[in-house]
Coordinates of C-alpha atoms and ligand atoms in Angstrom, one line a residue:
M18 CA -21.9 3.9 -1.5
I19 CA -20.3 2.9 1.8
G20 CA -21.7 -0.1 3.7
K21 CA -20.9 -3.3 5.6
D22 CA -22.9 -5.7 3.5
L23 CA -20.7 -8.6 2.6
Q24 CA -23.3 -10.3 0.5
K25 CA -23.7 -7.2 -1.6
A26 CA -19.9 -7.0 -2.1
K27 CA -19.8 -10.6 -3.1
A28 CA -22.6 -10.3 -5.6
L29 CA -21.1 -7.2 -7.2
L30 CA -17.7 -8.9 -7.6
E31 CA -19.4 -12.0 -9.0
S32 CA -21.2 -9.8 -11.6
G33 CA -17.8 -8.3 -12.8
A34 CA -18.2 -5.0 -10.9
L35 CA -15.5 -3.3 -8.8
V36 CA -15.8 -3.0 -5.0
A37 CA -13.4 -1.3 -2.6
I38 CA -12.4 -3.7 0.1
P39 CA -10.8 -3.2 3.5
T40 CA -7.5 -4.9 4.3
E41 CA -5.3 -4.5 7.3
T42 CA -2.7 -2.5 5.1
V43 CA -4.8 -0.1 3.0
Y44 CA -8.1 -0.3 1.2
G45 CA -8.0 -2.0 -2.2
L46 CA -9.9 -1.5 -5.4
A47 CA -11.0 -5.1 -6.1
G48 CA -12.2 -6.9 -9.2
N49 CA -12.4 -10.5 -10.3
A50 CA -8.7 -11.3 -11.2
L51 CA -9.8 -13.9 -13.7
D52 CA -12.1 -11.5 -15.6
E53 CA -10.2 -9.4 -18.1
N54 CA -13.0 -6.8 -18.3
A55 CA -12.9 -6.3 -14.5
V56 CA -9.1 -6.0 -14.5
T57 CA -9.2 -3.5 -17.4
Q58 CA -11.8 -1.5 -15.4
I59 CA -9.4 -1.4 -12.4
F60 CA -6.7 0.3 -14.5
K61 CA -9.2 2.7 -15.9
V62 CA -10.8 3.8 -12.6
K63 CA -7.4 4.3 -10.9
N64 CA -6.0 6.0 -14.0
R65 CA -3.1 3.5 -13.6
P66 CA -0.6 2.8 -16.5
S67 CA -1.1 -0.7 -17.8
F68 CA 2.6 -1.5 -17.3
D69 CA 2.1 -1.4 -13.5
P70 CA 1.0 -4.9 -12.5
L71 CA -1.7 -5.8 -9.9
I72 CA -1.5 -7.9 -6.7
I73 CA -4.1 -10.7 -6.5
H74 CA -5.7 -11.5 -3.2
T75 CA -7.1 -14.8 -2.0
S76 CA -8.0 -16.4 1.3
S77 CA -5.6 -19.3 1.9
F78 CA -2.2 -20.6 0.8
E79 CA -3.8 -23.7 -0.7
R80 CA -5.6 -21.5 -3.1
I81 CA -2.3 -19.8 -4.2
H82 CA -1.3 -23.1 -5.9
N83 CA -4.0 -22.5 -8.5
Y84 CA -2.3 -19.3 -9.6
A85 CA 1.4 -19.6 -8.9
E86 CA 4.4 -21.9 -8.5
S87 CA 5.5 -22.0 -4.9
N88 CA 8.9 -22.9 -3.5
A89 CA 10.2 -23.9 -0.1
Q90 CA 11.3 -20.4 0.9
A91 CA 8.0 -18.9 -0.1
E92 CA 6.2 -21.5 2.0
L93 CA 8.4 -20.6 5.0
L94 CA 7.5 -17.0 4.7
A95 CA 3.9 -17.7 4.0
K96 CA 3.7 -19.9 7.1
E97 CA 4.9 -17.0 9.2
F98 CA 3.3 -13.9 7.6
M99 CA 0.2 -15.1 5.7
P100 CA -2.4 -14.1 6.3
G101 CA -0.8 -10.7 6.8
P102 CA 0.9 -7.7 5.2
L103 CA 3.2 -9.7 3.0
T104 CA 3.0 -10.1 -0.8
L105 CA 4.9 -12.9 -2.5
L106 CA 6.1 -12.6 -6.1
L107 CA 6.0 -16.1 -7.6
P108 CA 6.1 -17.6 -11.1
K109 CA 2.6 -17.3 -12.5
K110 CA 0.4 -20.1 -13.8
E111 CA -1.7 -20.0 -17.0
T112 CA -4.8 -19.1 -14.9
I113 CA -3.5 -15.6 -14.5
S114 CA -3.6 -13.3 -17.5
D115 CA -0.7 -11.1 -18.7
L116 CA -3.0 -8.1 -18.1
V117 CA -2.8 -8.7 -14.3
T118 CA 1.0 -9.1 -14.3
A119 CA 1.7 -6.5 -17.0
G120 CA 3.3 -9.1 -19.1
S121 CA 5.6 -10.4 -16.3
S122 CA 6.1 -14.1 -15.8
R123 CA 5.6 -13.5 -12.0
V124 CA 2.4 -12.8 -10.2
A125 CA 2.1 -10.9 -6.9
I126 CA -0.1 -12.7 -4.3
R127 CA -1.4 -11.6 -0.9
I128 CA -3.6 -13.1 1.7
P129 CA -5.0 -10.3 3.8
R130 CA -5.8 -10.9 7.5
H131 CA -8.6 -8.4 7.9
P132 CA -11.5 -10.5 9.1
L133 CA -14.2 -9.0 6.9
C134 CA -11.9 -9.2 3.9
S135 CA -10.9 -12.8 4.6
E136 CA -14.6 -13.8 4.9
L137 CA -15.3 -12.2 1.6
L138 CA -12.3 -13.7 -0.2
Y139 CA -13.2 -17.1 1.2
S140 CA -16.7 -16.9 -0.1
L141 CA -15.5 -16.2 -3.7
D142 CA -14.4 -18.9 -6.1
F143 CA -11.9 -16.5 -7.8
P144 CA -9.1 -14.3 -6.5
V145 CA -9.5 -10.5 -6.7
A146 CA -6.9 -8.2 -8.2
A147 CA -6.7 -5.1 -6.0
P148 CA -4.4 -2.1 -6.1
S149 CA -4.7 0.5 -3.4
A150 CA -8.0 2.3 -3.9
N151 CA -6.6 5.7 -4.7
P152 CA -6.0 7.6 -8.0
F153 CA -2.6 6.6 -9.3
G154 CA 0.2 8.5 -7.5
Y155 CA -1.8 9.8 -4.6
I156 CA -1.8 8.7 -0.9
S157 CA -3.3 5.3 -0.2
P158 CA -6.6 5.2 1.6
T159 CA -6.7 3.8 5.2
N160 CA -10.5 4.2 5.8
A161 CA -13.7 3.9 3.7
Q162 CA -14.2 7.6 3.6
H163 CA -10.8 8.2 2.0
V164 CA -11.9 5.9 -0.8
A165 CA -15.3 7.6 -1.1
D166 CA -13.7 11.1 -1.3
Q167 CA -11.7 10.2 -4.4
L168 CA -13.3 7.3 -6.2
G169 CA -16.8 7.3 -4.7
D170 CA -18.5 8.2 -8.0
K171 CA -16.6 5.6 -10.0
I172 CA -17.2 2.4 -8.0
S173 CA -20.5 0.7 -7.0
Y174 CA -19.7 -0.2 -3.4
I175 CA -17.2 0.5 -0.7
L176 CA -17.1 -2.3 1.9
D177 CA -16.4 -0.6 5.2
G178 CA -14.1 -2.5 7.5
G179 CA -13.1 0.4 9.7
P180 CA -9.7 2.1 9.8
C181 CA -6.7 -0.1 8.6
E182 CA -4.8 -1.7 11.4
V183 CA -1.3 -1.5 9.7
G184 CA -1.8 1.6 7.5
L185 CA 1.1 0.9 5.1
E186 CA 1.0 -1.4 2.1
S187 CA 2.3 -4.9 2.2
T188 CA 6.0 -5.8 2.0
I189 CA 6.7 -7.4 -1.5
V190 CA 9.1 -10.3 -1.5
G191 CA 10.3 -12.3 -4.5
F192 CA 13.2 -14.7 -5.1
E193 CA 16.2 -14.1 -7.4
N194 CA 18.4 -17.2 -7.8
G195 CA 17.1 -18.4 -4.5
L196 CA 17.8 -15.2 -2.7
A197 CA 14.8 -13.6 -1.0
T198 CA 14.4 -10.1 -2.4
V199 CA 12.3 -7.2 -1.0
Y200 CA 10.9 -5.1 -3.7
R201 CA 8.7 -2.9 -1.6
K202 CA 9.2 -2.1 2.1
G203 CA 5.9 -2.4 3.9
G204 CA 3.9 -3.7 6.8
V205 CA 6.3 -6.6 7.6
P206 CA 9.6 -5.0 8.6
V207 CA 12.7 -6.1 6.6
E208 CA 14.4 -7.3 9.8
T209 CA 11.4 -9.6 10.5
I210 CA 11.7 -11.1 7.0
K211 CA 15.4 -11.7 7.6
E212 CA 14.7 -13.6 10.7
I213 CA 12.8 -16.2 8.7
A214 CA 14.4 -16.0 5.2
G215 CA 18.0 -15.6 6.4
D216 CA 19.9 -13.7 3.6
V217 CA 17.7 -11.0 2.1
Q218 CA 18.5 -8.4 -0.5
V219 CA 16.5 -5.2 -0.7
K220 CA 15.8 -3.8 -4.2
A221 CA 13.0 -1.5 -3.2
H222 CA 13.2 2.0 -4.9
S223 CA 15.0 0.9 -8.0
T224 CA 12.9 2.7 -10.5
S225 CA 14.7 1.5 -13.5
N226 CA 14.5 -2.1 -12.4
P227 CA 12.1 -3.9 -14.8
S228 CA 11.3 -6.6 -12.2
A229 CA 9.6 -3.9 -10.1
P230 CA 7.8 -1.7 -12.6
G231 CA 5.5 -0.1 -10.1
M232 CA 8.2 1.2 -7.8
L233 CA 8.0 4.7 -9.1
K234 CA 10.1 7.4 -7.5
S235 CA 7.3 9.9 -7.1
H236 CA 4.3 8.3 -5.4
Y237 CA 2.1 8.5 -2.3
A238 CA 2.2 12.3 -2.9
P239 CA -0.1 14.9 -1.4
R240 CA -0.9 18.0 -3.5
V241 CA 1.1 20.3 -1.2
P242 CA 4.9 19.9 -2.0
V243 CA 6.8 17.8 0.6
K244 CA 10.3 18.6 1.6
L245 CA 12.5 16.3 3.7
G246 CA 14.4 17.7 6.7
F247 CA 14.1 21.1 8.3
D248 CA 15.8 24.0 6.7
I249 CA 15.6 27.1 8.9
S250 CA 15.7 29.4 6.0
L251 CA 12.3 28.2 4.9
L252 CA 10.9 30.1 7.9
K253 CA 11.7 33.3 6.1
K254 CA 10.4 32.1 2.7
Y255 CA 7.0 31.0 3.9
P256 CA 4.6 32.6 6.4
V257 CA 4.6 30.1 9.4
E258 CA 0.8 29.5 9.0
K259 CA 1.5 28.1 5.5
I260 CA 4.1 25.5 6.7
G261 CA 3.0 22.0 7.8
T262 CA 5.2 19.3 9.3
I263 CA 5.3 15.5 9.5
R264 CA 7.1 14.6 12.7
F265 CA 7.9 11.3 14.5
K266 CA 7.3 12.3 18.1
S267 CA 7.3 16.0 18.8
P268 CA 6.4 19.3 17.0
I269 CA 8.8 22.0 15.8
D270 CA 8.6 25.2 17.8
G271 CA 7.3 28.3 16.0
I272 CA 4.9 26.5 13.6
P273 CA 1.2 26.3 14.5
E274 CA 0.5 23.0 16.2
E275 CA -2.6 22.3 14.1
N276 CA -0.3 22.3 11.0
Q277 CA 1.8 19.5 12.5
L278 CA 1.3 15.8 12.1
I279 CA 2.8 13.9 15.1
L280 CA 3.0 10.3 14.1
S281 CA 3.5 8.8 17.5
K282 CA 4.2 10.8 20.7
S283 CA 5.5 7.6 22.4
G284 CA 7.8 6.8 19.4
D285 CA 5.9 3.6 18.5
Y286 CA 6.5 2.6 14.9
A287 CA 3.3 0.7 14.4
E288 CA 1.3 3.7 15.7
A289 CA 3.3 6.0 13.4
A290 CA 2.6 3.7 10.4
R291 CA -1.2 3.7 11.2
N292 CA -1.3 7.5 11.4
L293 CA 0.9 8.3 8.3
F294 CA -1.5 8.3 5.4
A295 CA -4.6 9.6 7.2
G296 CA -2.4 12.4 8.6
M297 CA -1.0 13.3 5.3
R298 CA -4.5 13.5 3.8
S299 CA -5.6 15.9 6.7
L300 CA -2.5 18.1 6.1
D301 CA -3.3 18.2 2.4
Q302 CA -6.8 19.6 3.3
L303 CA -5.2 22.6 5.0
D304 CA -4.2 25.7 3.1
L305 CA -0.5 25.0 3.2
E306 CA 2.3 25.9 0.8
I307 CA 4.9 23.4 2.0
I308 CA 5.1 20.3 4.3
L309 CA 8.4 19.6 6.0
A310 CA 8.8 15.9 6.8
E311 CA 11.2 14.4 9.3
L312 CA 12.7 11.0 8.5
L313 CA 12.4 8.4 11.2
P314 CA 15.2 6.1 12.5
E315 CA 16.0 3.6 9.7
E316 CA 14.7 0.5 11.6
D317 CA 11.6 -1.5 12.0
L318 CA 8.6 0.1 10.2
G319 CA 10.6 3.3 10.1
L320 CA 12.2 1.9 6.9
A321 CA 8.8 1.7 5.1
I322 CA 7.6 5.0 6.5
N323 CA 10.8 6.7 5.3
D324 CA 10.3 5.1 1.9
R325 CA 6.8 6.6 1.6
L326 CA 8.0 10.0 2.8
R327 CA 10.9 10.0 0.3
R328 CA 8.5 9.2 -2.5
A329 CA 6.0 11.8 -1.3
A330 CA 8.9 14.3 -1.5
A331 CA 10.1 13.2 -4.9
V332 CA 9.2 15.4 -7.8
Ligands
TXA22 O1 -1.0 -3.8 0.9 C1 -1.1 -3.9 -0.3 O2 -0.3 -4.5 -1.0 C2 -2.3 -3.2 -1.0 C3 -3.6 -3.9 -0.6 C4 -4.8 -3.3 -1.2 O3 -3.4 -5.3 -0.8 N1 -2.2 -3.2 -2.4 C5 -1.3 -2.4 -3.1 O4 -1.4 -2.5 -4.5 O5 -0.5 -1.7 -2.5 P1 -0.7 -1.5 -5.5 O6 -1.2 -1.9 -6.8 O7 -1.0 -0.1 -5.0 O8 0.8 -1.8 -5.4 C6 1.3 -3.0 -5.8 C7 2.7 -3.0 -6.2 C8 3.0 -2.1 -7.4 O9 4.1 -1.3 -7.1 C9 3.3 -3.1 -8.5 O10 4.2 -2.7 -9.4 C10 3.9 -4.3 -7.7 O11 3.1 -4.3 -6.5 N2 3.6 -5.5 -8.4 C11 2.5 -6.2 -8.6 N3 2.6 -7.2 -9.4 C12 3.9 -7.3 -9.7 C13 4.7 -8.2 -10.5 N4 4.1 -9.2 -11.1 N5 6.0 -7.9 -10.6 C14 6.5 -6.9 -10.0 N6 5.9 -6.0 -9.2 C15 4.6 -6.2 -9.1
MG23 MG1 -0.7 1.8 -4.6

């Protein structure tokens, strides 16, 4: 059931049930992070392997101290980007179970800035664990209906906070020997993190890296196969009406316009990010055989968008 009843969402979470919550990045599938039954339920509903840890969400940086050891660099980043689309990976305290972190000594923490979500989190006396509210491996949901379409029969309530303002998951940052390390490119561009943290290393995409177990190569994938670039020979292989495209600013001639997702006609990265997942879902509803995706310039949110496109194309 979809609705805007904050009290209902609160009561359900307090009873140990799962609720889909809006955030500015993507919708999350939330449960009490301190309740092992609720956490187990999250893995089950999402069909998520238990080695892939969960992000916990709370309403203020002060509350983070109950769950993780902070440091000066983290506080600097938090001051700038929290609340917002940043997740910090910090040494966990005893309060957080190994189930949430998949056995890791670090816990991922985020403070969303979506007003309805903030209000909900503020009203709770526990943090919520919340992965994106999609079946494991599929495209993340950026509105309440996306969640209902795939998980509607498995969760008691979807709190509707409208379409997500950012549309890409949070940027995940941890610290390795004092060096800020980006493990997932996301809603805060890497350049912006660098402005605050100085030296930054990017380790996103390292599938074999045990410190980022969830960074699987194939992810965010629609059912229709995605191919990067535009290979003219494909026009002979597929009837044009079976070809879809994902393009930054303009369509490709010769392919039906209704099969083409234009992320931002004006070339605005934030608009492109906002349109990406919803657009991919719409393409996936069409009767297509292949989707040809164009990579964006490797800057700003183009980096995170390209990361998602590459994963969507990985098999
Ligand atoms: O924007 C977001 O971050 C959204 C919204 C709902 O907050 N959440 C989200 O969660 O994208 P999820 O579970 O779909 O992705 C979380 C990523 C996974 O790739 C996971 O492996 C990584 O964060 N992660 C979580 N805890 C970790 C930990 N302790 N160590 C390393 N990676 C971790
Ligand atoms: Mg996810």
